[in-house]
Short mmCIF file of C-alpha atoms and ligand atoms in Angstrom, two decimals:
data_model
loop_
_atom_site.label_atom_id
_atom_site.label_comp_id
_atom_site.label_asym_id
_atom_site.label_seq_id
_atom_site.Cartn_x
_atom_site.Cartn_y
_atom_site.Cartn_z
CA UNK A 1 -71.96 -26.44 42.96
CA UNK A 2 -69.92 -26.28 40.16
CA UNK A 3 -69.76 -23.29 37.86
CA UNK A 4 -65.92 -22.92 37.04
CA UNK A 5 -65.10 -23.88 33.47
CA UNK A 6 -62.24 -26.03 32.94
CA UNK A 7 -60.02 -26.52 29.84
CA UNK A 8 -57.19 -28.98 29.82
CA UNK A 9 -54.67 -29.34 27.13
CA UNK A 10 -51.25 -31.13 26.52
CA UNK A 11 -48.02 -29.19 26.18
CA UNK A 12 -44.42 -29.99 26.18
CA UNK A 13 -43.57 -33.66 25.99
CA UNK A 14 -46.19 -34.86 28.68
CA UNK A 15 -47.37 -31.87 30.61
CA UNK A 16 -50.89 -30.54 30.98
CA UNK A 17 -51.82 -27.25 31.13
CA UNK A 18 -55.33 -26.36 32.53
CA UNK A 19 -57.32 -23.20 32.27
CA UNK A 20 -60.06 -22.29 35.22
CA UNK A 21 -62.42 -19.77 34.00
CA UNK A 22 -65.30 -18.22 36.26
CA UNK A 23 -67.89 -17.04 33.89
CA UNK A 24 -69.46 -14.90 36.70
CA UNK A 25 -66.19 -12.58 36.97
CA UNK A 26 -64.55 -13.19 33.65
CA UNK A 27 -61.29 -14.20 35.50
CA UNK A 28 -59.29 -16.95 34.07
CA UNK A 29 -56.38 -18.71 35.85
CA UNK A 30 -53.72 -20.99 34.28
CA UNK A 31 -52.67 -23.87 36.59
CA UNK A 32 -49.03 -23.43 36.26
CA UNK A 33 -47.64 -22.06 32.97
CA UNK A 34 -45.56 -24.85 31.27
CA UNK A 35 -44.74 -22.71 28.31
CA UNK A 36 -46.32 -19.31 27.01
CA UNK A 37 -47.42 -20.15 23.38
CA UNK A 38 -49.35 -23.23 24.63
CA UNK A 39 -51.34 -21.07 27.42
CA UNK A 40 -51.92 -18.25 24.96
CA UNK A 41 -53.26 -20.59 22.11
CA UNK A 42 -55.61 -22.16 24.77
CA UNK A 43 -56.75 -18.88 26.02
CA UNK A 44 -57.45 -17.77 22.23
CA UNK A 45 -59.23 -20.97 21.67
CA UNK A 46 -61.56 -20.36 24.59
CA UNK A 47 -61.74 -16.61 24.03
CA UNK A 48 -60.67 -15.92 27.77
CA UNK A 49 -58.19 -13.41 28.94
CA UNK A 50 -55.50 -14.48 31.61
CA UNK A 51 -55.89 -12.80 35.03
CA UNK A 52 -53.89 -15.45 37.45
CA UNK A 53 -51.39 -18.29 37.26
CA UNK A 54 -51.52 -20.53 40.02
CA UNK A 55 -48.40 -22.26 40.34
CA UNK A 56 -47.85 -25.49 42.21
CA UNK A 57 -43.86 -25.45 42.26
CA UNK A 58 -40.74 -24.01 40.84
CA UNK A 59 -39.85 -26.66 38.15
CA UNK A 60 -39.37 -25.11 34.80
CA UNK A 61 -41.94 -27.23 32.99
CA UNK A 62 -44.38 -25.64 35.33
CA UNK A 63 -42.94 -21.90 35.47
CA UNK A 64 -41.32 -21.46 32.09
CA UNK A 65 -44.26 -19.35 30.62
CA UNK A 66 -44.66 -17.06 33.90
CA UNK A 67 -42.84 -14.10 32.72
CA UNK A 68 -43.92 -13.86 29.06
CA UNK A 69 -47.46 -14.25 29.99
CA UNK A 70 -47.17 -11.68 32.88
CA UNK A 71 -45.61 -9.34 30.22
CA UNK A 72 -48.49 -9.86 27.99
CA UNK A 73 -51.48 -9.73 30.14
CA UNK A 74 -50.54 -8.15 33.56
CA UNK A 75 -51.68 -11.50 35.18
CA UNK A 76 -51.21 -11.83 38.70
CA UNK A 77 -48.77 -14.81 39.88
CA UNK A 78 -49.76 -16.82 42.88
CA UNK A 79 -47.36 -19.68 44.28
CA UNK A 80 -45.74 -21.35 47.11
CA UNK A 81 -44.28 -19.08 49.82
CA UNK A 82 -41.42 -21.58 50.48
CA UNK A 83 -40.34 -21.42 47.13
CA UNK A 84 -41.13 -17.64 46.33
CA UNK A 85 -37.37 -17.11 45.39
CA UNK A 86 -37.51 -19.56 42.52
CA UNK A 87 -41.02 -18.72 41.14
CA UNK A 88 -40.66 -16.19 38.16
CA UNK A 89 -42.66 -13.16 38.56
CA UNK A 90 -44.61 -13.99 41.73
CA UNK A 91 -46.91 -11.70 43.32
CA UNK A 92 -48.70 -13.45 45.88
CA UNK A 93 -47.25 -16.01 48.24
CA UNK A 94 -49.45 -18.58 49.67
CA UNK A 95 -48.48 -21.37 52.55
CA UNK A 96 -50.47 -24.31 54.28
CA UNK A 97 -54.13 -23.29 55.26
CA UNK A 98 -54.34 -20.24 53.16
CA UNK A 99 -57.34 -19.40 51.55
CA UNK A 100 -57.28 -17.10 48.27
CA UNK A 101 -60.08 -15.58 46.38
CA UNK A 102 -60.55 -16.53 42.92
CA UNK A 103 -63.28 -15.14 40.80
CA UNK A 104 -66.56 -15.83 42.89
CA UNK A 105 -65.01 -18.74 44.94
CA UNK A 106 -62.28 -19.31 46.96
CA UNK A 107 -59.33 -21.96 46.90
CA UNK A 108 -57.60 -23.50 49.79
CA UNK A 109 -53.88 -24.17 49.89
CA UNK A 110 -52.06 -27.42 51.13
CA UNK A 111 -48.28 -27.73 51.29
CA UNK A 112 -47.19 -31.05 49.79
CA UNK A 113 -43.48 -31.17 50.02
CA UNK A 114 -41.58 -34.16 48.61
CA UNK A 115 -41.20 -33.70 45.06
CA UNK A 116 -39.93 -30.26 45.86
CA UNK A 117 -39.74 -28.81 49.27
CA UNK A 118 -42.40 -25.92 48.89
CA UNK A 119 -44.76 -27.45 46.57
CA UNK A 120 -48.48 -26.39 47.03
CA UNK A 121 -51.81 -27.90 45.98
CA UNK A 122 -55.03 -25.83 45.07
CA UNK A 123 -58.27 -27.19 46.56
CA UNK A 124 -61.26 -25.59 45.34
CA UNK A 125 -63.74 -27.25 47.98
CA UNK A 126 -66.99 -25.68 46.22
CA UNK A 127 -65.96 -27.26 42.79
CA UNK A 128 -64.77 -30.42 44.14
CA UNK A 129 -61.51 -29.74 42.40
CA UNK A 130 -57.97 -30.46 43.25
CA UNK A 131 -54.94 -29.35 41.28
CA UNK A 132 -52.28 -31.66 42.46
CA UNK A 133 -49.32 -30.46 40.53
CA UNK A 134 -46.30 -33.08 40.52
CA UNK A 135 -47.59 -34.40 43.98
CA UNK A 136 -50.17 -37.08 42.97
CA UNK A 137 -50.77 -38.41 39.64
CA UNK A 138 -53.29 -40.89 38.09
CA UNK A 139 -51.99 -44.23 39.65
CA UNK A 140 -48.66 -42.79 40.65
CA UNK A 141 -46.99 -39.86 42.59
CA UNK A 142 -44.23 -37.30 41.91
CA UNK A 143 -40.61 -38.59 42.06
CA UNK A 144 -39.19 -37.31 45.53
CA UNK A 145 -36.54 -35.00 44.52
CA UNK A 146 -36.07 -32.34 47.16
CA UNK A 147 -37.99 -33.51 50.04
CA UNK A 148 -37.68 -37.12 52.00
CA UNK A 149 -40.14 -40.00 51.60
CA UNK A 150 -41.79 -39.21 54.98
CA UNK A 151 -42.53 -35.77 53.86
CA UNK A 152 -44.21 -37.20 50.73
CA UNK A 153 -46.13 -39.50 52.57
CA UNK A 154 -47.47 -36.95 54.74
CA UNK A 155 -48.35 -35.05 51.93
CA UNK A 156 -50.25 -37.63 50.18
CA UNK A 157 -52.13 -38.29 53.37
CA UNK A 158 -53.33 -34.74 53.35
CA UNK A 159 -54.80 -35.53 49.91
CA UNK A 160 -56.26 -38.92 50.85
CA UNK A 161 -58.36 -37.09 53.55
CA UNK A 162 -60.42 -35.22 50.84
CA UNK A 163 -63.97 -36.21 49.70
CA UNK A 164 -63.45 -39.26 47.55
CA UNK A 165 -65.48 -37.38 44.67
CA UNK A 166 -62.65 -34.82 44.51
CA UNK A 167 -61.81 -34.60 40.81
CA UNK A 168 -58.01 -34.50 40.60
CA UNK A 169 -55.88 -32.62 37.85
CA UNK A 170 -52.18 -33.21 37.71
CA UNK A 171 -49.25 -31.76 35.83
CA UNK A 172 -48.35 -34.80 33.51
CA UNK A 173 -49.51 -37.74 31.47
CA UNK A 174 -47.81 -40.59 33.10
CA UNK A 175 -50.52 -42.86 33.63
CA UNK A 176 -49.74 -45.71 31.23
CA UNK A 177 -46.39 -46.26 32.78
CA UNK A 178 -47.63 -45.91 36.23
CA UNK A 179 -50.24 -48.49 35.34
CA UNK A 180 -47.31 -50.85 34.78
CA UNK A 181 -45.55 -50.21 37.88
CA UNK A 182 -48.98 -50.46 40.04
CA UNK A 183 -49.72 -54.00 38.41
CA UNK A 184 -46.18 -55.12 39.48
CA UNK A 185 -47.12 -53.90 43.22
CA UNK A 186 -50.52 -55.43 43.25
CA UNK A 187 -51.25 -57.89 40.35
CA UNK A 188 -54.48 -59.09 42.21
CA UNK A 189 -56.15 -55.80 42.43
CA UNK A 190 -59.27 -56.16 40.28
CA UNK A 191 -60.01 -52.65 39.97
CA UNK A 192 -56.52 -51.77 39.02
CA UNK A 193 -56.58 -54.44 36.38
CA UNK A 194 -59.71 -53.19 34.84
CA UNK A 195 -58.40 -49.68 35.04
CA UNK A 196 -55.23 -50.42 33.20
CA UNK A 197 -56.83 -52.01 30.36
CA UNK A 198 -59.09 -48.92 29.97
CA UNK A 199 -55.99 -46.58 30.48
CA UNK A 200 -54.15 -48.76 27.49
CA UNK A 201 -57.18 -48.13 25.10
CA UNK A 202 -57.58 -44.44 25.96
CA UNK A 203 -53.62 -43.86 25.45
CA UNK A 204 -53.82 -45.71 22.12
CA UNK A 205 -56.44 -43.11 21.06
CA UNK A 206 -54.13 -40.38 22.37
CA UNK A 207 -57.12 -39.52 24.92
CA UNK A 208 -56.12 -37.96 28.32
CA UNK A 209 -56.30 -40.12 31.37
CA UNK A 210 -56.41 -36.95 33.48
CA UNK A 211 -58.47 -35.90 35.31
CA UNK A 212 -59.08 -38.55 37.83
CA UNK A 213 -60.96 -38.58 41.08
CA UNK A 214 -59.77 -39.36 44.53
CA UNK A 215 -61.99 -42.53 44.92
CA UNK A 216 -60.60 -44.04 41.75
CA UNK A 217 -56.99 -43.43 43.13
CA UNK A 218 -57.99 -45.02 46.48
CA UNK A 219 -58.81 -48.05 44.94
CA UNK A 220 -56.12 -48.37 42.43
CA UNK A 221 -53.10 -46.11 43.08
CA UNK A 222 -50.42 -48.09 45.04
CA UNK A 223 -49.09 -45.06 46.77
CA UNK A 224 -52.58 -44.43 48.61
CA UNK A 225 -52.94 -47.77 49.47
CA UNK A 226 -50.90 -48.49 52.76
CA UNK A 227 -53.66 -51.04 53.99
CA UNK A 228 -53.09 -53.38 51.02
CA UNK A 229 -50.79 -56.45 51.87
ZN1 ZN B 1 -42.02 -31.03 38.72
FE1 FE B 2 -43.49 -31.40 36.39
#
């Protein structure tokens, strides 16, 4: 039963910001905070006031707005325990399996190391929503900077076990470049070819290709297709 309202906006060069609003309680979370001004403009546009920042990982393009937004709104900053020392203003530290109350619902935490060592993803089971940060992208996955390829693969496997209808929001608009790479790996995948055409069209009109769904990724994202020849 979906009742949270979602507002996604582009910011920085290719990041996405997302606001998650619970109309029952009036609370609003920003998924990461790429830059304070863009998050504030989105809040103003919706008329929502910020109560939380849910941080996925420590990179500056995901935490750059933390301190300014906290100073302005008094919001609670939630983030990965394993990267707590690197998350500006962190109040609440979460780890694998933790369940956190947000608004009138709850969110579950997966640790998904690979891109960074302590990255976490947020799964709102009741809403069929996953915020995958820089772990899983439309048609791709995050560059493995701090972890190992094995770590990234076990992180992706956690996400692959979620229901196929899960709607996935990720941190960046990388889909067009990802599609070219995916096609080089699986040129014969008809679902992928059709999706790549659609993506070209969408990007030509500056439409976001995020969110995606797990089912769509399982059919077309080469990083989730270990059984494909
Ligand atoms: Zn990152
Ligand atoms: Fe990023």
